[in-house]
PDB file of C-alpha atoms in Angstrom:
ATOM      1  CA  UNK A 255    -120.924-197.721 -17.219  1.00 84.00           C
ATOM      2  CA  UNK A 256    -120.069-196.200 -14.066  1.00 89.00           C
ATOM      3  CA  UNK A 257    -118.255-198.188 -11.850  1.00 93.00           C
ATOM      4  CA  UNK A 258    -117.354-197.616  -8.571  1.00 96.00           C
ATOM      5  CA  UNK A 259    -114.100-198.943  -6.515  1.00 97.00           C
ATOM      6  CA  UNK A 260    -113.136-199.448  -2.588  1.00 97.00           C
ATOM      7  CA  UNK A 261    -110.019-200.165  -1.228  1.00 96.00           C
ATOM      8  CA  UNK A 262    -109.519-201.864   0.894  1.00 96.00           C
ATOM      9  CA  UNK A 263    -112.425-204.120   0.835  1.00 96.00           C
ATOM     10  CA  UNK A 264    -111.559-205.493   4.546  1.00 96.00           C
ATOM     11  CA  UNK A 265    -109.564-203.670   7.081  1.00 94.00           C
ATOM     12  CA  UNK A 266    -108.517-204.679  10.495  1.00 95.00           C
ATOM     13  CA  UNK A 267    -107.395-201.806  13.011  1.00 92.00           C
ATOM     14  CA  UNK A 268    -105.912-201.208  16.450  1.00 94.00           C
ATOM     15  CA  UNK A 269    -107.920-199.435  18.904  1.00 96.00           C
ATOM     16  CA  UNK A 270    -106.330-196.051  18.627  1.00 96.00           C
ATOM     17  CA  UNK A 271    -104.946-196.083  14.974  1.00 96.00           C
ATOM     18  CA  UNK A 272    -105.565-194.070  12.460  1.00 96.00           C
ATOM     19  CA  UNK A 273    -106.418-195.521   8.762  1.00 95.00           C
ATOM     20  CA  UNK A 274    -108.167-194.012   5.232  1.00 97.00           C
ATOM     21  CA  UNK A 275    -110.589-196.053   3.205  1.00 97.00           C
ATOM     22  CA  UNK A 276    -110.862-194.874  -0.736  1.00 98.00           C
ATOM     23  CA  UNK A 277    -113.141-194.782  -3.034  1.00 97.00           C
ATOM     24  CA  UNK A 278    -112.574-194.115  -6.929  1.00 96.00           C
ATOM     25  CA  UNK A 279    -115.265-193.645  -9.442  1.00 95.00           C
ATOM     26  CA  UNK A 280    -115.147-193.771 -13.184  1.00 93.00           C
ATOM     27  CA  UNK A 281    -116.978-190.878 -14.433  1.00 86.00           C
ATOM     28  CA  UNK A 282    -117.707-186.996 -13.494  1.00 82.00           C
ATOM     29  CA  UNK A 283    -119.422-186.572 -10.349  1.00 81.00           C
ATOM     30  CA  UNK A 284    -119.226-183.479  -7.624  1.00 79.00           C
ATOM     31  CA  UNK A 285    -121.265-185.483  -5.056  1.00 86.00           C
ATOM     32  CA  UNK A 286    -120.821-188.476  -3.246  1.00 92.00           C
ATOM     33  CA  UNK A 287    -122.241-189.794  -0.593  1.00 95.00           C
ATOM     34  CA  UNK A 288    -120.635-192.774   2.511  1.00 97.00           C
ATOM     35  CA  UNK A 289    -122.645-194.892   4.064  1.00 97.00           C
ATOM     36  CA  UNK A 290    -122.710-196.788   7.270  1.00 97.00           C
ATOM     37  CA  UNK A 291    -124.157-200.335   7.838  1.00 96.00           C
ATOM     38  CA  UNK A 292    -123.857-202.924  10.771  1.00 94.00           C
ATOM     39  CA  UNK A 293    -124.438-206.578  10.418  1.00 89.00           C
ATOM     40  CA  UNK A 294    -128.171-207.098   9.197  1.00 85.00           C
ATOM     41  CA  UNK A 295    -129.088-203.554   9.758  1.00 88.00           C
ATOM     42  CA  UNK A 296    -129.546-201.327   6.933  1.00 88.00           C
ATOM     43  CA  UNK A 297    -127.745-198.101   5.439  1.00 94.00           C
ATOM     44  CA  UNK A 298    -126.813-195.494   8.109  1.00 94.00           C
ATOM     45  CA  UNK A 299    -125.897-191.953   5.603  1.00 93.00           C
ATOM     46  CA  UNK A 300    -122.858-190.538   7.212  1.00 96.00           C
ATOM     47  CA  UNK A 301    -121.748-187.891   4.625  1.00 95.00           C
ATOM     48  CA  UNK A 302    -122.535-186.164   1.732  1.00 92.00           C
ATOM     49  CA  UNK A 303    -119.795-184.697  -0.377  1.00 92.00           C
ATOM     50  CA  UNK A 304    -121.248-182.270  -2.629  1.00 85.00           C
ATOM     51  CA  UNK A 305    -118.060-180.236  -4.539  1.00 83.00           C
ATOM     52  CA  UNK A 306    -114.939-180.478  -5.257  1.00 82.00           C
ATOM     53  CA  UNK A 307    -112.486-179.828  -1.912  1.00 84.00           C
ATOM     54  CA  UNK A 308    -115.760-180.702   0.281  1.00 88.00           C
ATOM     55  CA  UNK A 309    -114.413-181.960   3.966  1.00 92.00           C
ATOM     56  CA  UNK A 310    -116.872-183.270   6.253  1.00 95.00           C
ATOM     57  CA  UNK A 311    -116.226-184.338   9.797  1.00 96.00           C
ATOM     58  CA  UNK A 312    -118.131-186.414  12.197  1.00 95.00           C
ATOM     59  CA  UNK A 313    -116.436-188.220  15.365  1.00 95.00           C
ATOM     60  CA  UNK A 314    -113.801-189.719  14.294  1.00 96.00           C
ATOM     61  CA  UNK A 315    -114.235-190.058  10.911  1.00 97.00           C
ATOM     62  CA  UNK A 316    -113.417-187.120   8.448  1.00 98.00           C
ATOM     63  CA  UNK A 317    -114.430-187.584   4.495  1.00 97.00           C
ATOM     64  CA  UNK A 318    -113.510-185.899   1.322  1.00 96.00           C
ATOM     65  CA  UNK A 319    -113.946-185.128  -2.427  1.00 94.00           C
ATOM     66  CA  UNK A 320    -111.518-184.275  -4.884  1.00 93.00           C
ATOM     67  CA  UNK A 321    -113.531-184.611  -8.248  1.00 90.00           C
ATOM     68  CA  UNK A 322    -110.532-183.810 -10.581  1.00 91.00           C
ATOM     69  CA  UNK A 323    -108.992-187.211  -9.251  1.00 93.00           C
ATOM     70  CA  UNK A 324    -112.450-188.789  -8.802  1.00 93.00           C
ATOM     71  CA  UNK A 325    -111.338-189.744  -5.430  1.00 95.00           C
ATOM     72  CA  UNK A 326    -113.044-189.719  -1.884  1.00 97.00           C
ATOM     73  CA  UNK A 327    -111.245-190.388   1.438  1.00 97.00           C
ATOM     74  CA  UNK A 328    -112.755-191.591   4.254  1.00 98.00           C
ATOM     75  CA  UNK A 329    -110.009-191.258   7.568  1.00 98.00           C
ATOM     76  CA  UNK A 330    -110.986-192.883  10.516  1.00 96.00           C
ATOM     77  CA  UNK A 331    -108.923-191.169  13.711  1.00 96.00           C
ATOM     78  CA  UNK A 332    -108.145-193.037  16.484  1.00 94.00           C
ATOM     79  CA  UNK A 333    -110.452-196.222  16.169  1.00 93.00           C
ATOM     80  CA  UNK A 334    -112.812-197.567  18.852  1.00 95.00           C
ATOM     81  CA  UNK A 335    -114.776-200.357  18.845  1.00 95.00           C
ATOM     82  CA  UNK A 336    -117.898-199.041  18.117  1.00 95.00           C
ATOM     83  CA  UNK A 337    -116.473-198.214  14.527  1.00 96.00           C
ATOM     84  CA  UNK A 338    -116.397-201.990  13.668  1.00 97.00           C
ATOM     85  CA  UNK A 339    -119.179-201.901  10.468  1.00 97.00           C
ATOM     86  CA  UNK A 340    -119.219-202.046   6.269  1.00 97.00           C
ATOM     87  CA  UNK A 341    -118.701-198.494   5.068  1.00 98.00           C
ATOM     88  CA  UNK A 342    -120.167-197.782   1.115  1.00 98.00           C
ATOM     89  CA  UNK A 343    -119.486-194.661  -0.757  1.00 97.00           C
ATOM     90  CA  UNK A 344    -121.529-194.092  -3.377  1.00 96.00           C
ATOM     91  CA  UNK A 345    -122.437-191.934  -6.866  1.00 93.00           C
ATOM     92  CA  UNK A 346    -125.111-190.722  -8.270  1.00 89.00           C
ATOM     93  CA  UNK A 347    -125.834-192.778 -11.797  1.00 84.00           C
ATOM     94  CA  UNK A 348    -126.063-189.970 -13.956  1.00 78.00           C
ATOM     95  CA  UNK A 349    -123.902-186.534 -13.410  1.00 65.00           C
ATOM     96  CA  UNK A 350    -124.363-184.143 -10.208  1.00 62.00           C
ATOM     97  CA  UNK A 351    -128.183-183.106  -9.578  1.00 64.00           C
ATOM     98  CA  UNK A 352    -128.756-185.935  -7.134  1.00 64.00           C
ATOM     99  CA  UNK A 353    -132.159-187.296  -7.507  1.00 74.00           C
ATOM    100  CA  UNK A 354    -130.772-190.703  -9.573  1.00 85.00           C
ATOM    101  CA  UNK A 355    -130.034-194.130  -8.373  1.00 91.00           C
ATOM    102  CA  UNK A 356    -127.062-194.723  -6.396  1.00 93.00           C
ATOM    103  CA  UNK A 357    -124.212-196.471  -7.921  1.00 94.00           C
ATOM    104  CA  UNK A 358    -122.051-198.456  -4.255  1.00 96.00           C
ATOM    105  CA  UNK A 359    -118.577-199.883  -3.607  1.00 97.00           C
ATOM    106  CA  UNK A 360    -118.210-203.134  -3.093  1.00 96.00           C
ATOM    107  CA  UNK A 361    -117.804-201.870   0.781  1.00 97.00           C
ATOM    108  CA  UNK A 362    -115.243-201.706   3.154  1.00 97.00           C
ATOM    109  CA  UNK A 363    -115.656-204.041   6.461  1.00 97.00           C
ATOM    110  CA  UNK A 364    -113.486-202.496   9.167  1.00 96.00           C
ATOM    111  CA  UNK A 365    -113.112-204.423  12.120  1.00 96.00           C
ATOM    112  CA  UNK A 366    -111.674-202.559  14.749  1.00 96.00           C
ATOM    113  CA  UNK A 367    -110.184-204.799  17.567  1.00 94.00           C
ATOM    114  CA  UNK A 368    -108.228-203.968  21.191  1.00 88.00           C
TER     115      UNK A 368
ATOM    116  CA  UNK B 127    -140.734-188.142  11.115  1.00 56.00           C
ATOM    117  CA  UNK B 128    -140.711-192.073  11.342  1.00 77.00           C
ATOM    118  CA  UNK B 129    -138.174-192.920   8.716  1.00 92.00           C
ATOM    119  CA  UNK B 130    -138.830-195.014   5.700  1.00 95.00           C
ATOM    120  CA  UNK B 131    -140.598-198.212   6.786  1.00 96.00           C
ATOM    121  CA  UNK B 132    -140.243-201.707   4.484  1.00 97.00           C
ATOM    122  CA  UNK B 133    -142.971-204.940   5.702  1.00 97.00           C
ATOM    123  CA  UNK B 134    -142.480-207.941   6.037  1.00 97.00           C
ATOM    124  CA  UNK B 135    -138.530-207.624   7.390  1.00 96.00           C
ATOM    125  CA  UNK B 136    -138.257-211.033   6.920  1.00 97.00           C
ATOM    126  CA  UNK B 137    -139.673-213.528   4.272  1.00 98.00           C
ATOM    127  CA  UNK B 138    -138.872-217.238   3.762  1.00 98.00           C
ATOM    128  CA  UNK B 139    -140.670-218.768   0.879  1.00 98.00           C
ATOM    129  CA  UNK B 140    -140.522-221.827  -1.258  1.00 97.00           C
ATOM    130  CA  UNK B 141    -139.024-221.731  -4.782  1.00 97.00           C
ATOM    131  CA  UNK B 142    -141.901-221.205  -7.463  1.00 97.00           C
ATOM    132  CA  UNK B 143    -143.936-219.127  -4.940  1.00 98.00           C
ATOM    133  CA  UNK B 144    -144.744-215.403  -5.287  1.00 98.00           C
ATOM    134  CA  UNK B 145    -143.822-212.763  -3.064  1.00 98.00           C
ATOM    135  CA  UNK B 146    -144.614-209.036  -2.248  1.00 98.00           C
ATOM    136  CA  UNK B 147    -142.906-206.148  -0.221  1.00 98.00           C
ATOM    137  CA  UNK B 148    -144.448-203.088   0.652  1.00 98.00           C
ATOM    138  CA  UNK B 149    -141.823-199.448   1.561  1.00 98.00           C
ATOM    139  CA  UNK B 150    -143.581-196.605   2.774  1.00 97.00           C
ATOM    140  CA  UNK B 151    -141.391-193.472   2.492  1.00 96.00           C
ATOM    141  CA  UNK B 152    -140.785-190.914   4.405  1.00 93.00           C
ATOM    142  CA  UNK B 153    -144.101-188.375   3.938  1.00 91.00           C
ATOM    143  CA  UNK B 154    -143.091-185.819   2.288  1.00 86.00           C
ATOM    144  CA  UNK B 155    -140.808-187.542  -0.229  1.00 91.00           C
ATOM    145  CA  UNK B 156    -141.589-188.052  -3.827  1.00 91.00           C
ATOM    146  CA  UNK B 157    -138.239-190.511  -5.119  1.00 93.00           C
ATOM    147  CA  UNK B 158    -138.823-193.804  -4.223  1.00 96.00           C
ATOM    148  CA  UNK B 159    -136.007-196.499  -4.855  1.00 96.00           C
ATOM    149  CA  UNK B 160    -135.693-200.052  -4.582  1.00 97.00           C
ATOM    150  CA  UNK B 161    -132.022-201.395  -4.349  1.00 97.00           C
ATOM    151  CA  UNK B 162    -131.029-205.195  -3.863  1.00 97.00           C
ATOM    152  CA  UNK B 163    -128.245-206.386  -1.693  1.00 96.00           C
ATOM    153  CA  UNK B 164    -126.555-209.840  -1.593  1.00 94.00           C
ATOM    154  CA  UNK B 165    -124.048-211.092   0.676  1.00 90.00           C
ATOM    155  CA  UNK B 166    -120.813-209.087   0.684  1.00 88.00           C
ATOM    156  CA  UNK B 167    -121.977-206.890  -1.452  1.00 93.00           C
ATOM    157  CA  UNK B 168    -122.566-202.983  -2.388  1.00 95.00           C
ATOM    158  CA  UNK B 169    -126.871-202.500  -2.946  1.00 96.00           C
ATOM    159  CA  UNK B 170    -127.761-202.292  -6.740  1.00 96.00           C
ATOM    160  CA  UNK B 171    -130.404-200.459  -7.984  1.00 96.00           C
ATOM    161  CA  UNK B 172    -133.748-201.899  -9.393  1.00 97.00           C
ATOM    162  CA  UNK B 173    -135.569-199.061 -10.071  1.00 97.00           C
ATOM    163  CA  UNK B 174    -137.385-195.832  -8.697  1.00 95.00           C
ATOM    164  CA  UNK B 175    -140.342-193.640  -8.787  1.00 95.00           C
ATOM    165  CA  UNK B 176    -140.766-190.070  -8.686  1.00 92.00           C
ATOM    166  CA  UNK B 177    -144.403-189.748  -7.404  1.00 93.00           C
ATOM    167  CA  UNK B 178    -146.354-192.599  -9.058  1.00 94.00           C
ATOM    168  CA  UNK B 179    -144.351-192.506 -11.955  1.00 94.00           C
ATOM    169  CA  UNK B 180    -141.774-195.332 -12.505  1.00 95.00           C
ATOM    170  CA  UNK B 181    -138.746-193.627 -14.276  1.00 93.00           C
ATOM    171  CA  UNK B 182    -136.011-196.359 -14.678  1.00 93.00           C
ATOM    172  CA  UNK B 183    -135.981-200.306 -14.190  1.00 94.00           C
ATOM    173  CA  UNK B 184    -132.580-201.735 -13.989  1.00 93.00           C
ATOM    174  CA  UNK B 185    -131.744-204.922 -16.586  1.00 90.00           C
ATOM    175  CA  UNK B 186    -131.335-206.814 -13.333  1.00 85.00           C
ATOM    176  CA  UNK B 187    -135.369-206.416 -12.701  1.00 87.00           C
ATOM    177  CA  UNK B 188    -136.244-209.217 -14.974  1.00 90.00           C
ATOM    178  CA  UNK B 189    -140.168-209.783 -16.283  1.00 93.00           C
ATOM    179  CA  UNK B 190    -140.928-211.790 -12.840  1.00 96.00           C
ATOM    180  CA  UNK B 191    -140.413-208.373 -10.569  1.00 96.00           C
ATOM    181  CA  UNK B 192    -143.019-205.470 -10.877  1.00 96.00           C
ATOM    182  CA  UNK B 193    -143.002-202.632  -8.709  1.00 97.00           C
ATOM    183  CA  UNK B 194    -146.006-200.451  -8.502  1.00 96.00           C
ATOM    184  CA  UNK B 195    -145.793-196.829  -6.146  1.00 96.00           C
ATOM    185  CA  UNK B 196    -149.846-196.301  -7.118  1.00 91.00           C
ATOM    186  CA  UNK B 197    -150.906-193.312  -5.102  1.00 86.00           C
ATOM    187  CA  UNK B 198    -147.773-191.922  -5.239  1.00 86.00           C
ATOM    188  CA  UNK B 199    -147.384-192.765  -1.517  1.00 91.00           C
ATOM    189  CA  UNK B 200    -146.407-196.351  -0.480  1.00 96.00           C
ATOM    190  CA  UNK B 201    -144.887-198.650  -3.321  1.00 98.00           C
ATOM    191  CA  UNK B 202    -144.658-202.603  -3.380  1.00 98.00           C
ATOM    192  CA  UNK B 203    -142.301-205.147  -5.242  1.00 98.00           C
ATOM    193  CA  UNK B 204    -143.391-208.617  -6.282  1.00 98.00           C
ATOM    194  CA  UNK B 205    -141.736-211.086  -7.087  1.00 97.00           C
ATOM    195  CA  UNK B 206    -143.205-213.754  -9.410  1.00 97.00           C
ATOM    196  CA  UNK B 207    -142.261-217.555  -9.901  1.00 97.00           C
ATOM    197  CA  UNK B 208    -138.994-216.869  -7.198  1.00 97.00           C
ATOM    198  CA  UNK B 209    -135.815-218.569  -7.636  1.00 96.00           C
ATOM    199  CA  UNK B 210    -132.988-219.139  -5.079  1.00 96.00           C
ATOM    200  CA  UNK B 211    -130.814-216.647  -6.530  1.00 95.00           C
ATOM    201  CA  UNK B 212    -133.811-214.156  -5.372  1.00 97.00           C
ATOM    202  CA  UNK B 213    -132.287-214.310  -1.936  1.00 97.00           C
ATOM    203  CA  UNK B 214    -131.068-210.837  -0.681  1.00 96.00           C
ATOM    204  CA  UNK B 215    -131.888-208.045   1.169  1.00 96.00           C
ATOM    205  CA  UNK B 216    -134.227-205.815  -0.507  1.00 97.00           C
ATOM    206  CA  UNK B 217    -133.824-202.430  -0.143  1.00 97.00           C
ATOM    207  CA  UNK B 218    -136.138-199.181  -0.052  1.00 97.00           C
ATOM    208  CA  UNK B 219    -135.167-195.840  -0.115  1.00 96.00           C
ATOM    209  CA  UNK B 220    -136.816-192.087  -0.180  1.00 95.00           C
ATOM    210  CA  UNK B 221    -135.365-188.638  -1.028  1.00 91.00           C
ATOM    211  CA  UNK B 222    -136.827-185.265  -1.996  1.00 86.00           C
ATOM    212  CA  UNK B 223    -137.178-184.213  -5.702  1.00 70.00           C
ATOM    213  CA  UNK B 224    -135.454-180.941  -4.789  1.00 67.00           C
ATOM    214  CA  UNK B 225    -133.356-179.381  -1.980  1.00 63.00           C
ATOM    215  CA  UNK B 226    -129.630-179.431  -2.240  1.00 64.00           C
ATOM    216  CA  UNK B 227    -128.267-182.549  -0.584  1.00 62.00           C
ATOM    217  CA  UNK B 228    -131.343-185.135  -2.104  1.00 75.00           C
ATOM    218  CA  UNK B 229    -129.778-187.947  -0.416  1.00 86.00           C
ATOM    219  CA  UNK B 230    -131.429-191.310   0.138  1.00 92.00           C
ATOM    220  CA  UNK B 231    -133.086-192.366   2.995  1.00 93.00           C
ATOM    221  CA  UNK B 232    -132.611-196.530   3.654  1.00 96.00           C
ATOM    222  CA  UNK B 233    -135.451-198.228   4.966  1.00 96.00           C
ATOM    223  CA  UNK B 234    -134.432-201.603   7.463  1.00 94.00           C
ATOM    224  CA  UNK B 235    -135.099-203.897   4.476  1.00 96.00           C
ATOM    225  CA  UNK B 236    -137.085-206.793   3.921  1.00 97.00           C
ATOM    226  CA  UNK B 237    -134.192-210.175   3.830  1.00 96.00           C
ATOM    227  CA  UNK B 238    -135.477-212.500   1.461  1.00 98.00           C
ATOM    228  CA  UNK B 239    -135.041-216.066   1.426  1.00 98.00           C
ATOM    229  CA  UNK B 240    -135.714-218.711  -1.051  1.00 98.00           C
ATOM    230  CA  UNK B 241    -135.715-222.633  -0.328  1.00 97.00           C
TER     231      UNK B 241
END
């Protein structure tokens, strides 16, 4: 069963700090997706990772994939407020075509404070 | 484009009683997905349509949920006989059957909550 890991699962950062969140998964996978939500809102999609070595950058946040370590790094750059919010990665269930339900993270709730 | 819309957004209802939520997906998508979230937690899957056809139900979707996407379009979730530990935030979600990125779309959900 796939199973999918965040660390850490709460975070608490300094305006103006830098800090990664990461995500392991348990089987192959060359996609990946991270995913935003605030407080009762629902899922904001932020990235999606799609190969191996894939770098995405929004803002201040940057993510990657490296598939041979089943690993995805999320960096947050110089935190403001507006950050503050549970990030998810998450896999596709069944290998790399997309199109299959999404396996999450437990999620990572960054609080970001001055 | 209006996104993918879930109704009611909120529903408090007694133990016993059933329920139903309606998604409508973005137009021109033909995956459909229901997800579950509870408190502190990642959404899990329930299960997902491509057009009107229901491909996978989860073992968490016990006999007293059905979900029905009839035309293809719009798709509901009911909820028969509910119990407390029904209470969550249901999720929708739409994506294209092709194109290279097929990620899902989250509707606002529909919090559920069971007294």
């Amino acid at each position: 069963e796939l199973k999918v890991e965040q660390n850490p699962l709460f975070l608490s950062m300094q305006e103006g700090k830098n800090y990664t969140i990461y995500c392991n998964y348990s089987t192959t996978s060359d996609r990946l997706y991270w995913y935003r939500q605030d407080p009762g809102k629902s899922l904001e999609s932020l990235f999606v990772l799609l190969s191996n070595g894939a770098v995405k950058q929004e803002g201040r946040l940057m993510a990657s994939l490296d598939t041979k370590a089943r690993l995805s790094t999320l960096h947050i750059t110089a935190a403001v407020h507006d950050l503050s919010a549970t990030y998810f990665c998450a896999v596709d269930k069944r290998g790399n075509s997309g199109n299959t339900p999404l396996v999450f993270g437990k999620g990572t709730r960054l609080s970001v404070i001055a | 484009d209006t996104g993918v819309s879930q109704n009611p957004r909120h529903k408090i209802t007694k133990r016993g009683q059933n329920v139903t939520f309606r998604c409508d997906p973005i137009s021109e998508h033909n995956r459909l997905y229901w997800y579950r979230q509870t408190l502190g937690q990642g959404p899990e899957f329930l299960t997902y349509f491509q057009n009107e056809a229901q491909l996978e139900k989860s073992r968490l979707l016990s006999d007293r949920f059905s979900a029905e996407r009839p035309k293809g379009s719009f798709s509901t979730l009911e909820i028969q006989r509910t119990e407390q530990g029904d209470s969550a935030m249901y999720l929708c979600a739409s994506s294209l059957g092709t194109g290279f990125q097929r990620e899902q779309y989250f509707g606002p959900g529909t919090r559920l909550t069971v007294t």
